[in-house]
Short mmCIF file of C-alpha atoms and ligand atoms in Angstrom, two decimals:
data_model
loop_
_atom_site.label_atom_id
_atom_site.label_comp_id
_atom_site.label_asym_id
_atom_site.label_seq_id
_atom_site.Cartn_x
_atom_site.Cartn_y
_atom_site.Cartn_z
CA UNK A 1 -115.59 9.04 -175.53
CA UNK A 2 -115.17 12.04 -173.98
CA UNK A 3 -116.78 15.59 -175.19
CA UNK A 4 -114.08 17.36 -177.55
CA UNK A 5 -112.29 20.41 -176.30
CA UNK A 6 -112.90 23.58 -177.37
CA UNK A 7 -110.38 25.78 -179.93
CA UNK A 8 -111.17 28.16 -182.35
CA UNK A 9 -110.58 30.82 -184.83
CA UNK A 10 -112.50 34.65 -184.76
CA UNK A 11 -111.47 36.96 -187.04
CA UNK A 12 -113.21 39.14 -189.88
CA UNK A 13 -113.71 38.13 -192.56
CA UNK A 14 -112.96 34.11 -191.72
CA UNK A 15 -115.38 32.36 -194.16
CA UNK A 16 -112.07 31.29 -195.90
CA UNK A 17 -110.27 30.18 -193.15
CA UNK A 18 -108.16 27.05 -193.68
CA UNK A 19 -107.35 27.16 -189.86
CA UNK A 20 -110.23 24.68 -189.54
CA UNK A 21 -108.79 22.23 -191.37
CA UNK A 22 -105.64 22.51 -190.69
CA UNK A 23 -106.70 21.38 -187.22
CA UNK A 24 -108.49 19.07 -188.12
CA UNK A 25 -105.92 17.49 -189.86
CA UNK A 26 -102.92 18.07 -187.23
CA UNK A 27 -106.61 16.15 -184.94
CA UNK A 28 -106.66 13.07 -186.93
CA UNK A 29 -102.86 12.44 -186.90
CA UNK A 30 -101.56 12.93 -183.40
CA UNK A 31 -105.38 11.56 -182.09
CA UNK A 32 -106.66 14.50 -180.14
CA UNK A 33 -109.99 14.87 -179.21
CA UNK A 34 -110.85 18.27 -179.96
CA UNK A 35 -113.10 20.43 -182.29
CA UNK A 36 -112.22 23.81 -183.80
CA UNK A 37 -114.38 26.26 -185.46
CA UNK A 38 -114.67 29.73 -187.05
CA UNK A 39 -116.32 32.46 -185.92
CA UNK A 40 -116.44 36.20 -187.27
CA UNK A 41 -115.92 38.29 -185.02
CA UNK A 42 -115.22 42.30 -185.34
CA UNK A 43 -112.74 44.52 -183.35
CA UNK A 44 -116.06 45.88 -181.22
CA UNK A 45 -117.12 42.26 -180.13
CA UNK A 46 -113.97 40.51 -179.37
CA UNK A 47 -114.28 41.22 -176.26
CA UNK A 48 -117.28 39.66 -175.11
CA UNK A 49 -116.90 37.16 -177.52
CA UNK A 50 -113.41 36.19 -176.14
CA UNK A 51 -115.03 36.14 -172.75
CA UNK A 52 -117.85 33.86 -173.64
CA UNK A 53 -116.14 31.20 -175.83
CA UNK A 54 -113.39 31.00 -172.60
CA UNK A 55 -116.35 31.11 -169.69
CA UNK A 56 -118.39 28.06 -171.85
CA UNK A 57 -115.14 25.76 -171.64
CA UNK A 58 -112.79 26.84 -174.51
CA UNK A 59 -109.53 25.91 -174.09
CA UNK A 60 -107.68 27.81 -176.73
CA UNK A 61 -108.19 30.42 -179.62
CA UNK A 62 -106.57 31.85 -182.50
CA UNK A 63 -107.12 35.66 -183.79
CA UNK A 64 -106.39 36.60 -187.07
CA UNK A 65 -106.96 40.01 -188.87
CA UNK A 66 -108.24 42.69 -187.51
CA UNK A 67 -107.79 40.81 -184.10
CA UNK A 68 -104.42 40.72 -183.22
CA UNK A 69 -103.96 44.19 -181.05
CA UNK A 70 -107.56 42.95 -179.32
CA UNK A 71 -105.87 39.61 -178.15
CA UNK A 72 -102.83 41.25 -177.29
CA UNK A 73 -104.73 44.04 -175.06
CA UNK A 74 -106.99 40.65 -173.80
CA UNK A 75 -104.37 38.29 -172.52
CA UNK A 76 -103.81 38.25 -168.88
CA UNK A 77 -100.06 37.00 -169.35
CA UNK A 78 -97.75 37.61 -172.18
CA UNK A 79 -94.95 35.45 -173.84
CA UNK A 80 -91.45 37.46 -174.64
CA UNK A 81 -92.49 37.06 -178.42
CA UNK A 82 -95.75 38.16 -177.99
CA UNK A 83 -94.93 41.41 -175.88
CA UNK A 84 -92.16 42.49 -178.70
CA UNK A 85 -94.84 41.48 -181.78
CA UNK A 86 -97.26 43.43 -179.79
CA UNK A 87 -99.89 41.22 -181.31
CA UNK A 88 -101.49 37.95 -180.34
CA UNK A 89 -102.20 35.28 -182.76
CA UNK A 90 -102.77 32.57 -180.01
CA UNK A 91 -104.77 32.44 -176.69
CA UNK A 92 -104.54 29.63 -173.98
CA UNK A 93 -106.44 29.22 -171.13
CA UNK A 94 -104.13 28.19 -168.08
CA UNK A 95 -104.98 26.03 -164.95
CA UNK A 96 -104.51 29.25 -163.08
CA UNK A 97 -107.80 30.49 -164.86
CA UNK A 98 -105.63 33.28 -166.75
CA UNK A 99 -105.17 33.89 -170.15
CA UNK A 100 -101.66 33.44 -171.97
CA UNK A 101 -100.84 35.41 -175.23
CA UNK A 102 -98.32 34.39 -177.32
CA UNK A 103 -97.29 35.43 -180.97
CA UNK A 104 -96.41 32.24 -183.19
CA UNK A 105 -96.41 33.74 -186.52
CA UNK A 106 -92.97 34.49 -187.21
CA UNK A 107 -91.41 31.20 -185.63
CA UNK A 108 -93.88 29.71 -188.58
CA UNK A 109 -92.43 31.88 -191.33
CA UNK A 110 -88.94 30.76 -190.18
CA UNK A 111 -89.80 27.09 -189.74
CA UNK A 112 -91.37 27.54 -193.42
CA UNK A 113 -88.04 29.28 -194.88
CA UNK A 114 -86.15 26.54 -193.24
CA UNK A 115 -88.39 23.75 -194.68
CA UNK A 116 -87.46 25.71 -197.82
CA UNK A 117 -83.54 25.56 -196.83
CA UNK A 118 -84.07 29.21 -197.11
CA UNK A 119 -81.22 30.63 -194.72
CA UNK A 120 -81.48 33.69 -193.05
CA UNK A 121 -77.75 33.33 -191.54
CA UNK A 122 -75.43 36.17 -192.87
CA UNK A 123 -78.58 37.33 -195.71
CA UNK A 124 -79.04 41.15 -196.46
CA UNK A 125 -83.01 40.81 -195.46
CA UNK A 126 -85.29 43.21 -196.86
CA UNK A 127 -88.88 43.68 -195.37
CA UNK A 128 -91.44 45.39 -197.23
CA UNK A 129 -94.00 47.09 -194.92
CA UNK A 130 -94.41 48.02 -191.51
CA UNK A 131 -97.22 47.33 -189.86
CA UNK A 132 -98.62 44.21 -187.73
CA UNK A 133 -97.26 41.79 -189.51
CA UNK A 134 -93.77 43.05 -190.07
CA UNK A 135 -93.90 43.61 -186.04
CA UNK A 136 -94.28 39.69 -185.79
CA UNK A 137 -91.51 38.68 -187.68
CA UNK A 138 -88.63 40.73 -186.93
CA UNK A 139 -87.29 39.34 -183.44
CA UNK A 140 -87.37 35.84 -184.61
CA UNK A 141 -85.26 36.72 -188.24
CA UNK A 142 -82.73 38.58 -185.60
CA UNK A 143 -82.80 35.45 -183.75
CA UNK A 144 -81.26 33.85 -186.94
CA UNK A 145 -78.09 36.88 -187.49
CA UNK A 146 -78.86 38.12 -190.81
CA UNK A 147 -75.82 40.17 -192.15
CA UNK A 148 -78.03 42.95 -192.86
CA UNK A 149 -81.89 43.95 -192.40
CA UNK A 150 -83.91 46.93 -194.18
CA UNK A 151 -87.47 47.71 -193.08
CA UNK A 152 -88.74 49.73 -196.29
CA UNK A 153 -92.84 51.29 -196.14
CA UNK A 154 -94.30 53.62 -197.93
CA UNK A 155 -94.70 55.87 -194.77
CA UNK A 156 -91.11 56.38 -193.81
CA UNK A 157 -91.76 57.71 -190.43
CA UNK A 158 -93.31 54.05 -189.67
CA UNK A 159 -90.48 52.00 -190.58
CA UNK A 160 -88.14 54.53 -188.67
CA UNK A 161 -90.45 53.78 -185.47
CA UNK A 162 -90.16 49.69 -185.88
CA UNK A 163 -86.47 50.05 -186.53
CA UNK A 164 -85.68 51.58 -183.68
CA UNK A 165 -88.01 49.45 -181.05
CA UNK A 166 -86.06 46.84 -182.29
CA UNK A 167 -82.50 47.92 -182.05
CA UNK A 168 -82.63 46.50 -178.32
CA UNK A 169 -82.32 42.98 -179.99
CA UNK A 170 -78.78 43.74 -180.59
CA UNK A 171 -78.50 44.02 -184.29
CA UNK A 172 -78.56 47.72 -186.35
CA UNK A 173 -81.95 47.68 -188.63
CA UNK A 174 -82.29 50.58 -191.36
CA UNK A 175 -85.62 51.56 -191.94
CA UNK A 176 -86.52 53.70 -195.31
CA UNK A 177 -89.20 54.57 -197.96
CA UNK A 178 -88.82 52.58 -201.65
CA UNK A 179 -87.31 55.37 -202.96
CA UNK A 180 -84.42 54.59 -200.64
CA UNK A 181 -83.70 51.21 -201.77
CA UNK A 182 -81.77 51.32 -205.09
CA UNK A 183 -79.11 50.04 -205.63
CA UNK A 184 -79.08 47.98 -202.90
CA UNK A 185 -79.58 44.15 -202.89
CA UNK A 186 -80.92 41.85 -201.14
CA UNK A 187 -80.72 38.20 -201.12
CA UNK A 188 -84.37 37.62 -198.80
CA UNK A 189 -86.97 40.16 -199.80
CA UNK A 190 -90.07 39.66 -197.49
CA UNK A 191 -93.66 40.91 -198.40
CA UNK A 192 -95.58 41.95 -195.01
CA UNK A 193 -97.30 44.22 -196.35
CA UNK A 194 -101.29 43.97 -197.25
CA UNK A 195 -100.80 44.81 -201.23
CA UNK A 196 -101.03 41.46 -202.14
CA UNK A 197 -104.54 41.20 -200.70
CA UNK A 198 -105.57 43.98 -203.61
CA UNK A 199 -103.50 42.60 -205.76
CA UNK A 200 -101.11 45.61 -206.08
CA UNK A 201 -97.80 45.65 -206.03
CA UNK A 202 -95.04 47.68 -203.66
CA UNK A 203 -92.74 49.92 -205.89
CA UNK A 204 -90.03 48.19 -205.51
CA UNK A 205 -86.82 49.39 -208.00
CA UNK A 206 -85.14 47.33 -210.55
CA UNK A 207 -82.47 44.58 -209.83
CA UNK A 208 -83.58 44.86 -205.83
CA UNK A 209 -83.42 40.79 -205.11
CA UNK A 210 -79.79 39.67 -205.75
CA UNK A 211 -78.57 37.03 -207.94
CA UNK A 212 -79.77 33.90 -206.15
CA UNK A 213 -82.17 35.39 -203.95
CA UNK A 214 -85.24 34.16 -202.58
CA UNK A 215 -89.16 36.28 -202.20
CA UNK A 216 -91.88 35.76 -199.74
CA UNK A 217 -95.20 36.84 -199.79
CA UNK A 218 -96.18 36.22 -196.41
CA UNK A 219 -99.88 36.80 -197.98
CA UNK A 220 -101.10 33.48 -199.97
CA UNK A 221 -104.37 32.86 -202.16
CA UNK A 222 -105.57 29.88 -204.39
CA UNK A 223 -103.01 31.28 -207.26
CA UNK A 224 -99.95 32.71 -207.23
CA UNK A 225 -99.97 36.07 -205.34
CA UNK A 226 -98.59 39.15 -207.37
CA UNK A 227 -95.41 39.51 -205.40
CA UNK A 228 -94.77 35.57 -205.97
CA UNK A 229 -94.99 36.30 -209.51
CA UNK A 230 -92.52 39.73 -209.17
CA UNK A 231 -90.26 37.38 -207.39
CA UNK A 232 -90.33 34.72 -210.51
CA UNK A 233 -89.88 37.58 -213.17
CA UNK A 234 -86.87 39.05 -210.72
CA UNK A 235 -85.20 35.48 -211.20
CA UNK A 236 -85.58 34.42 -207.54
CA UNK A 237 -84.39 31.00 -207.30
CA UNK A 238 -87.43 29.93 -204.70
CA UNK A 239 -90.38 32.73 -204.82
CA UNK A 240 -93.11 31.39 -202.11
CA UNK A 241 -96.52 32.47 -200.46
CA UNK A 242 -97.67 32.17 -197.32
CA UNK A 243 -99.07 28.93 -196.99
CA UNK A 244 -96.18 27.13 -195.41
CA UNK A 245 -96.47 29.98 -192.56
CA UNK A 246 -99.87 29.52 -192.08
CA UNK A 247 -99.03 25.71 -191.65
CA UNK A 248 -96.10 25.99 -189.69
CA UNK A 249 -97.64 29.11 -187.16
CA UNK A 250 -100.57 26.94 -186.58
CA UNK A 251 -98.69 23.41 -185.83
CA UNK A 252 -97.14 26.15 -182.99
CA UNK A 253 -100.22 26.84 -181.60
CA UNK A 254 -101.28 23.40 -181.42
CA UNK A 255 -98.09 22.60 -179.57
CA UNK A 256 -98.64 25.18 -177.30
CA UNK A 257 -102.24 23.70 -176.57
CA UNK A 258 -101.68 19.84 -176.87
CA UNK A 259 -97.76 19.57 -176.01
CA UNK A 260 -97.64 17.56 -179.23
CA UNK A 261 -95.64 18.84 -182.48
CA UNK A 262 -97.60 17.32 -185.68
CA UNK A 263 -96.35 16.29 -188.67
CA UNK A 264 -96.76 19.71 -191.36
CA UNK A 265 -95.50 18.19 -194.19
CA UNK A 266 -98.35 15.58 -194.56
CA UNK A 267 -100.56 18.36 -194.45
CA UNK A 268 -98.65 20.51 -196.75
CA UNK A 269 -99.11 17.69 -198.98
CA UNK A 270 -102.74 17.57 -198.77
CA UNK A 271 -102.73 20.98 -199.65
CA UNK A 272 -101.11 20.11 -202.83
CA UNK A 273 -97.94 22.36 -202.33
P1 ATR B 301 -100.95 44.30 -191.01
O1 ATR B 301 -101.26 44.36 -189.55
O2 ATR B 301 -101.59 43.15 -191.73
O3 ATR B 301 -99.48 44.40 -191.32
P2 ATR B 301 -101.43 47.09 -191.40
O4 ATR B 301 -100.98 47.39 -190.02
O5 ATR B 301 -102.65 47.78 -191.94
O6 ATR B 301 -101.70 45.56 -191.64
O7 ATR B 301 -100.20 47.38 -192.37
C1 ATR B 301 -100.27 47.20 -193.74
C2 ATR B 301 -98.88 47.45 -194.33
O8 ATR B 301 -98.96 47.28 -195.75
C3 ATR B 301 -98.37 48.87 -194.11
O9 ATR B 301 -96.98 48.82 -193.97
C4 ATR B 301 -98.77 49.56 -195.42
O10 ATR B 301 -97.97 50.68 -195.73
P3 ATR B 301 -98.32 52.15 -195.11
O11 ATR B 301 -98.01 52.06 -193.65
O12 ATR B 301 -97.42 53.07 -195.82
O13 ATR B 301 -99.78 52.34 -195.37
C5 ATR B 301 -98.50 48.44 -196.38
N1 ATR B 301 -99.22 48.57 -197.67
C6 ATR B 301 -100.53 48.37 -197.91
N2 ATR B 301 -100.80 48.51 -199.24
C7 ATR B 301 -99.61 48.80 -199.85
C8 ATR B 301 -99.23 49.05 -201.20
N3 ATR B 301 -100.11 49.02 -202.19
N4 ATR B 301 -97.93 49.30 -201.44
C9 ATR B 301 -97.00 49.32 -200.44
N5 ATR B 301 -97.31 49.09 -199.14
C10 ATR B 301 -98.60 48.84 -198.84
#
């Protein structure tokens, strides 16, 4: 048999990855011959790191926290998603010898939502925080014509600047701070932000998630994530973490690098969800 090709994951800290598996996995079931590791890597090393893993044969790499801006600034070419996320979650070496970026994590949140039959169609969409990972989801939920969608962060000035880059994609977002929101309601209410991770909460104001509304964490740990559980207490008929997205962004990337879609619910199931 052949030597495997290369992929891999660098970010910091990666220890708990489940990328690896996950690959592994996707591997197994569509028969591809490739191996796909972890590496930590910080912001001041991605560089050369980058450089090496590509010069000694790797075909393709994914960059998770802190990493994303440091892709984005490394790829030689850009997808359209990639260059409005302004962040790079996925690098593939072409025959051409250059580099392509692209951004798959919000086509995996909305391939999650719709394994979910979570619709985004006609939805007042709220999205808590404003940072990287907001930036990655917005063009592909405007993709989907949401009646209505509401960037909220603590620093106001910050969701004023993402809602207006985006206004080019031909829909009017509102950005606003939390004390902005009530009494609005919303019938998605995204978490992008990084509270989870600490295990705080947003301030989000009573009766904010409408009556048969759904919550996403985009965040996701071994139990429950605090928002999840905000979503549950705030009646949400489905209140999900991130998992799915994680699935679903990297069954993207492994399209992108083997041309073959594999199967995520059989790994979702392995996963126990
Ligand atoms: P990422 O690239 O993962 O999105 P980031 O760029 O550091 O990370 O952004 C983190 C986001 O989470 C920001 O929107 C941040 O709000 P501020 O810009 O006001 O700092 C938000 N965030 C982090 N902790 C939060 C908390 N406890 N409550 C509300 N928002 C929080």
């Amino acid at each position: 048999m052949n030597s495997p090709d290369l992929y891999a994951v660098f970010g910091q800290p990666i220890n708990h990855s489940k990328s690896p598996q996950i690959h592994r996995l996707f591997a197994e079931q569509t028969a591809q011959n490739l191996n796909y590791h972890t590496k930590e890597v910080g912001k001041d090393f991605f560089e050369s790191a980058a450089n090496n893993f590509f010069t000694k044969g790797g075909e393709g790499l994914n960059c998770t926290v802190p990493l994303k801006e440091c892709a984005y600034q490394f790829a030689t070419k850009l997808t359209q998603r990639a260059t409005f996320a302004k962040a790079v979650n996925t690098l593939s070496l072409q025959q051409d010898g250059s580099i392509l970026g692209d951004n798959t994590d919000g086509c995996g949140l909305v391939m999650d939502l719709i394994n979910h039959q979570i619709s985004l169609t006609g939805k007042r969409i709220l999205i808590l925080g404003a940072g990287g990972a907001s930036r990655g989801i917005i063009a592909p939920i405007i993709k989907h014509k949401p009646k209505q969608l509401v960037i909220v962060n603590r620093s106001i000035e910050k969701a004023l600047k993402l809602a207006t880059e985006f206004q080019s994609l031909g829909m009017s977002i509102h950005g606003c701070g939390y004390d902005d929101l009530a009494p609005q309601q919303f019938d998605l209410i995204l978490n992008a932000t990084s509270a989870s991770l600490s295990n705080q909460l947003p301030p989000l104001p009573k009766n904010l998630l409408a009556k048969n509304g759904c919550c996403y964490d985009l965040a996701y740990g071994n139990q429950p994530t605090i928002f999840v559980n905000w979503g549950i207490e705030n009646k949400a008929i489905k209140s999900l973490d991130g998992l799915g997205m994680l699935i679903e962004q990297a069954a993207e990337s492994f399209y992108i690098w083997r041309g073959i879609r594999p199967n995520t619910q059989r790994v979702m199931a392995i996963f126990n969800r």
